[in-house]
Short mmCIF file of C-alpha atoms in Angstrom, two decimals:
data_model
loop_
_atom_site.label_atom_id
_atom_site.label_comp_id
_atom_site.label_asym_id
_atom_site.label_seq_id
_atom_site.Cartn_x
_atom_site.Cartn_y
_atom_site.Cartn_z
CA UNK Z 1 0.00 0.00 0.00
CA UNK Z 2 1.37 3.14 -0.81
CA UNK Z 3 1.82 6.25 1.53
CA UNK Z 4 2.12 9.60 2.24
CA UNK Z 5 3.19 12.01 4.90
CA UNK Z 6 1.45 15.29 4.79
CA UNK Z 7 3.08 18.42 6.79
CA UNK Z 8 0.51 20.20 8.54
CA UNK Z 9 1.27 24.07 11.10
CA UNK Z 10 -0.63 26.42 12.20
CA UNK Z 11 -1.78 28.95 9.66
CA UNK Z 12 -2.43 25.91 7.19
CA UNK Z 13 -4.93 25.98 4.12
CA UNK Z 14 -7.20 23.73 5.70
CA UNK Z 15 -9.03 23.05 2.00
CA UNK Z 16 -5.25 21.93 0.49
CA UNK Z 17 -4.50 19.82 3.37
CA UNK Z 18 -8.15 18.08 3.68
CA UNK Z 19 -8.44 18.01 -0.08
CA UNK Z 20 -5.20 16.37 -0.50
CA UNK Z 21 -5.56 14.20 2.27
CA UNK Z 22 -9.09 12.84 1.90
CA UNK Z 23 -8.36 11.85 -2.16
CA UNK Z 24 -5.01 9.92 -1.27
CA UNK Z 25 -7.41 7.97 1.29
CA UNK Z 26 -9.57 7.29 -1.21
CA UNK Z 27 -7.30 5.72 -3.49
CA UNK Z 28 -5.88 3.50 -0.56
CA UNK Z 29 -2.76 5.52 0.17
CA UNK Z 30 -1.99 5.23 3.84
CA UNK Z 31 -1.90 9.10 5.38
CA UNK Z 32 -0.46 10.51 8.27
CA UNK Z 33 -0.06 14.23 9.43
CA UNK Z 34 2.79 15.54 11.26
CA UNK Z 35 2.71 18.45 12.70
CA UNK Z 36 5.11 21.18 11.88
CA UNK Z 37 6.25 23.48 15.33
CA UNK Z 38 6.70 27.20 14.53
CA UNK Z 39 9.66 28.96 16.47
CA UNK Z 40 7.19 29.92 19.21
CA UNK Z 41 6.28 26.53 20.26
CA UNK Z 42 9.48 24.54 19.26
CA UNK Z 43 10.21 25.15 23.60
CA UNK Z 44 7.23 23.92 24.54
CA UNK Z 45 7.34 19.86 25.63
CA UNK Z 46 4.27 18.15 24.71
CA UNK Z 47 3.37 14.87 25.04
CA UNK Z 48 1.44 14.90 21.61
CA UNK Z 49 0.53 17.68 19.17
CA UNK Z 50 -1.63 20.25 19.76
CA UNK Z 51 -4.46 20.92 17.57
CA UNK Z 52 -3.33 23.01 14.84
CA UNK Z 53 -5.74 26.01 14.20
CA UNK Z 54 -6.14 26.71 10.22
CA UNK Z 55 -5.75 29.58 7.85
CA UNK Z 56 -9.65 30.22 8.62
CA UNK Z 57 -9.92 29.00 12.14
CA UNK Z 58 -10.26 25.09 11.64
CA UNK Z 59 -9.09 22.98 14.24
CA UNK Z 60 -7.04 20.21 13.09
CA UNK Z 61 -5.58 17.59 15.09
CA UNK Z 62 -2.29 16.17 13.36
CA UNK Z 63 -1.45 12.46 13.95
CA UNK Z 64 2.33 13.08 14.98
CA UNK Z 65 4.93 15.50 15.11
CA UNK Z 66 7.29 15.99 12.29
CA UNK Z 67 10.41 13.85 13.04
CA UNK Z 68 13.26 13.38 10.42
CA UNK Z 69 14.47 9.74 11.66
CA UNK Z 70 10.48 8.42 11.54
CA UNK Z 71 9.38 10.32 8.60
CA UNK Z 72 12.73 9.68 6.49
CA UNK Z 73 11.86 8.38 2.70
CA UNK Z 74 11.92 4.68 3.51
CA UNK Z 75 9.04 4.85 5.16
CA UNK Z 76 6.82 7.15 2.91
CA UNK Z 77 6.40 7.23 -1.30
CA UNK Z 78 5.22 10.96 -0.61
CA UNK Z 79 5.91 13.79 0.95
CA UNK Z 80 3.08 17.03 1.03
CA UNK Z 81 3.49 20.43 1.77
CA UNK Z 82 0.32 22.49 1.81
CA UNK Z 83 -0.04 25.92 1.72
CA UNK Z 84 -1.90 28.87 3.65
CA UNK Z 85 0.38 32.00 4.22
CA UNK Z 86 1.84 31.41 7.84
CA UNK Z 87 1.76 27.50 7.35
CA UNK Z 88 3.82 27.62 4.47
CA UNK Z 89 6.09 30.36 6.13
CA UNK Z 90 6.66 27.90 8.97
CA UNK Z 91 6.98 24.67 7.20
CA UNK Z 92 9.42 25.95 4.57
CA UNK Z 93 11.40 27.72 6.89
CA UNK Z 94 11.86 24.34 9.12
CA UNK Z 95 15.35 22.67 8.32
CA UNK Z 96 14.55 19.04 9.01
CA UNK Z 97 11.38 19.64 6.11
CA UNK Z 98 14.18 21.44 3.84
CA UNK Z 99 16.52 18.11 4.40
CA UNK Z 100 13.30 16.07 3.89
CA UNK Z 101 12.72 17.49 0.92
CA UNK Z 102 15.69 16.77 -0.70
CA UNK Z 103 16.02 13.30 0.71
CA UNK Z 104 12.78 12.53 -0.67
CA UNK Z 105 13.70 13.83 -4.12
CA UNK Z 106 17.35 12.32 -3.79
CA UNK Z 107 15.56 8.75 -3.44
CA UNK Z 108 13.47 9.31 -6.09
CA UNK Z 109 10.03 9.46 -4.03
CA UNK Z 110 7.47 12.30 -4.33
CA UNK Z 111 7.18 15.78 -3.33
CA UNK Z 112 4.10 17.78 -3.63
CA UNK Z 113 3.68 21.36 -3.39
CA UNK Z 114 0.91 23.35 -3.14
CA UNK Z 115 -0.14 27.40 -2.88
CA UNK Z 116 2.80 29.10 -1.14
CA UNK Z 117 3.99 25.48 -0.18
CA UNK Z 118 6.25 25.81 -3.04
CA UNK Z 119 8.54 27.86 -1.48
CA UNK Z 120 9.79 24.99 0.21
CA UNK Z 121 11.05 24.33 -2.89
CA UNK Z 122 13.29 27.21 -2.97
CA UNK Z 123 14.38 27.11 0.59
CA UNK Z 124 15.36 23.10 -0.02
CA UNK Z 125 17.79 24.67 -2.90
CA UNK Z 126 16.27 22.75 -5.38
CA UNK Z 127 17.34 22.79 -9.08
CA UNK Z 128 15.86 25.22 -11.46
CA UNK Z 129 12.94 22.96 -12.97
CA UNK Z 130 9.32 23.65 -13.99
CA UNK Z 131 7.25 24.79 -10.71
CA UNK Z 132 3.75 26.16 -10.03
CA UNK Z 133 2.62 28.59 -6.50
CA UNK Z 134 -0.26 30.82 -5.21
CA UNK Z 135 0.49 34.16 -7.23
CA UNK Z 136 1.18 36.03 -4.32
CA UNK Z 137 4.61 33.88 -4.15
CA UNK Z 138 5.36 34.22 -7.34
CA UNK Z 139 8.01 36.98 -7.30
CA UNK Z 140 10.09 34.35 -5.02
CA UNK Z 141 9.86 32.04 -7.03
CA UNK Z 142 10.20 32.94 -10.63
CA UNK Z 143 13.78 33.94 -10.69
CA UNK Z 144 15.18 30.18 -9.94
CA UNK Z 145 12.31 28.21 -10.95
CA UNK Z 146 10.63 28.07 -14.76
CA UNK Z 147 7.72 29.65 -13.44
CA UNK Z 148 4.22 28.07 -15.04
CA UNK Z 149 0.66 29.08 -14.38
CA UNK Z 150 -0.94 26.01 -15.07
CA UNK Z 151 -3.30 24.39 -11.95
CA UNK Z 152 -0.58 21.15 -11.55
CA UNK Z 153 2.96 21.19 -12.99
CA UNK Z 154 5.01 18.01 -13.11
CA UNK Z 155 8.38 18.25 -13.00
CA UNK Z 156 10.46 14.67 -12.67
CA UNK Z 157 9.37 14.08 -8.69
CA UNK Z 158 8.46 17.45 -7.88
CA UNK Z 159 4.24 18.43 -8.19
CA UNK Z 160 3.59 21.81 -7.44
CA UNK Z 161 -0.27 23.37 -7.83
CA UNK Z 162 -1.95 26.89 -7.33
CA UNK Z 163 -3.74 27.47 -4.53
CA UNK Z 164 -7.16 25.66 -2.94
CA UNK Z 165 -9.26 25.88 -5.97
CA UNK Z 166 -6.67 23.37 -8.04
CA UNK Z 167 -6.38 21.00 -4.88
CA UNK Z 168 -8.63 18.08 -6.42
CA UNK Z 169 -6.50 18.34 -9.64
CA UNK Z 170 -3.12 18.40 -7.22
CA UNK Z 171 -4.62 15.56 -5.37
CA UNK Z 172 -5.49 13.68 -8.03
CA UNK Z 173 -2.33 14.14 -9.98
CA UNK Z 174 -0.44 12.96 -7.15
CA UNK Z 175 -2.91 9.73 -6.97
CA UNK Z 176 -2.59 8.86 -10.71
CA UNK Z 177 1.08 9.33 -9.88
CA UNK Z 178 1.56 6.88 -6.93
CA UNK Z 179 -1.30 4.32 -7.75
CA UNK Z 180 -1.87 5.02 -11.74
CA UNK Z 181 -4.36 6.17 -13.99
CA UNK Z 182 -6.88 3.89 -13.17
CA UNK Z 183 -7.39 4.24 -9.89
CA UNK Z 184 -7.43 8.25 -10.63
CA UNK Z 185 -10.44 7.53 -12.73
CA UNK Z 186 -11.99 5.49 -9.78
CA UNK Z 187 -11.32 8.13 -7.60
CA UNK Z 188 -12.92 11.06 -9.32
CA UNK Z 189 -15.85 9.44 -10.53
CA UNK Z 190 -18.02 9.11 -7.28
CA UNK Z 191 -16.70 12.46 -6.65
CA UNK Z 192 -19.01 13.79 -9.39
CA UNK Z 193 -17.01 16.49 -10.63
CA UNK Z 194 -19.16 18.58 -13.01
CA UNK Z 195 -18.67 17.77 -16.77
CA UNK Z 196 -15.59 19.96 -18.42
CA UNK Z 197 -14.19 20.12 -15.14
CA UNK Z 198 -10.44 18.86 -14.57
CA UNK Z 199 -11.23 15.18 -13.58
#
C-alpha cells in the first residue's frame, strides 16, 4: 500500500490539506499528518501535538509530530506540503522539512507542493525545474524556478499546484502518480465532478 506524509502548522490551508488528504485515502494511500512546530512553540514539551488552528480558524488535530528519523523516505512514497500564508512560512522555513525534501527527491520518491507550499522548494535549494505557487509567491519564485501558471505542474518528482481551488486536480495528480491512472479515474468518478471540469 502506498503512503504519504502530509506536513501540517498552524496557519495551514485547511481546503489543500483536507483536499489532499481525503483523495489519497480514497485511493488506498496510507496518510499521516505531522505536525510542523513554529519557532514559538518549538520550547514547549508536549506529550502529543496540539491541535493546529487553520488559515480560517479550523481545528485540526495532526497524527504526529514531524520527526526526520520516523518520517525519512523509507518509510513514505510521498511527501506534502500544503499551503496557507503562515503555514507555508513555517513549514518551509523548518530545516529538518528542507533536508526532507531533498532526501525525498534524492531517493526518487514524491514531493508535492501546493499554494505558497512551493517555497519549500526554494528554501530546499532545489534545481531550477518547472514549478507552479499561489500568485502572491510568485516573485520568489520565478527567478530560480521556470515559473508556469498552469493548476498542476510536473516536474520529474516534484508536483507543485496553485492554490485551494486546483487542490482536487493536485490531489489527483499525485494519486494517478503513486497508484496510476486507473485508480485516478476510480477516484474522481463518485466524486461527481461537473462535466468539463479537470477530472
Amino acid at each position: 500500500m502506498p503512503s504519504a506524509l502530509i506536513l501540517i502548522a498552524d496557519g495551514t490551508e485547511e481546503i489543500e490539506f483536507t483536499i489532499t488528504y481525503d483523495t489519497l485515502v480514497r485511493a488506498g494511500v496510507k496518510c499521516t499528518s505531522a505536525y510542523v512546530h513554529s519557532e514559538e512553540t518549538a520550547s514547549k514539551d508536549r506529550m502529543s501535538p496540539p491541535f493546529v488552528q487553520g488559515s480560517r480558524g479550523i481545528n485540526i488535530l495532526p497524527d504526529t509530530y514531524l520527526s526526520q528519523q520516523a518520517h525519512a523516505p523509507d518509510h513514505y512514497d510521498l511527501l506534502v506540503i500544503p499551503g496557507g500564508a503562515k503555514g507555508a512560512e513555517t513549514i518551509s522555513s523548518s530545516s529538518p522539512v528542507q533536508s526532507l525534501v531533498r532526501a525525498y527527491l534524492k531517493e526518487g520518491k514524491y514531493v508535492g507542493m501546493i499554494c505558497a507550499g512551493s517555497l519549500a522548494a526554494l528554501r530546499s535549494g532545489l534545481p531550477k525545474q518547472p514549478l507552479t505557487s499561489h500568485p502572491s509567491v510568485k516573485s520568489q519564485l520565478e527567478k530560480d524556478f521556470d515559473y508556469s501558471e498552469e493548476p498542476v505542474v510536473v516536474s520529474g518528482h516534484l508536483v507543485t499546484s496553485r492554490g485551494p481551488g486546483t487542490a482536487f486536480p493536485f490531489a489527483l495528480t499525485l494519486v494517478e502518480l503513486l497508484c496510476g491512472e486507473q485508480k485516478r479515474t476510480e477516484v474522481a468518478g463518485p466524486m461527481i465532478f461537473p462535466p468539463g471540469t479537470f477530472a
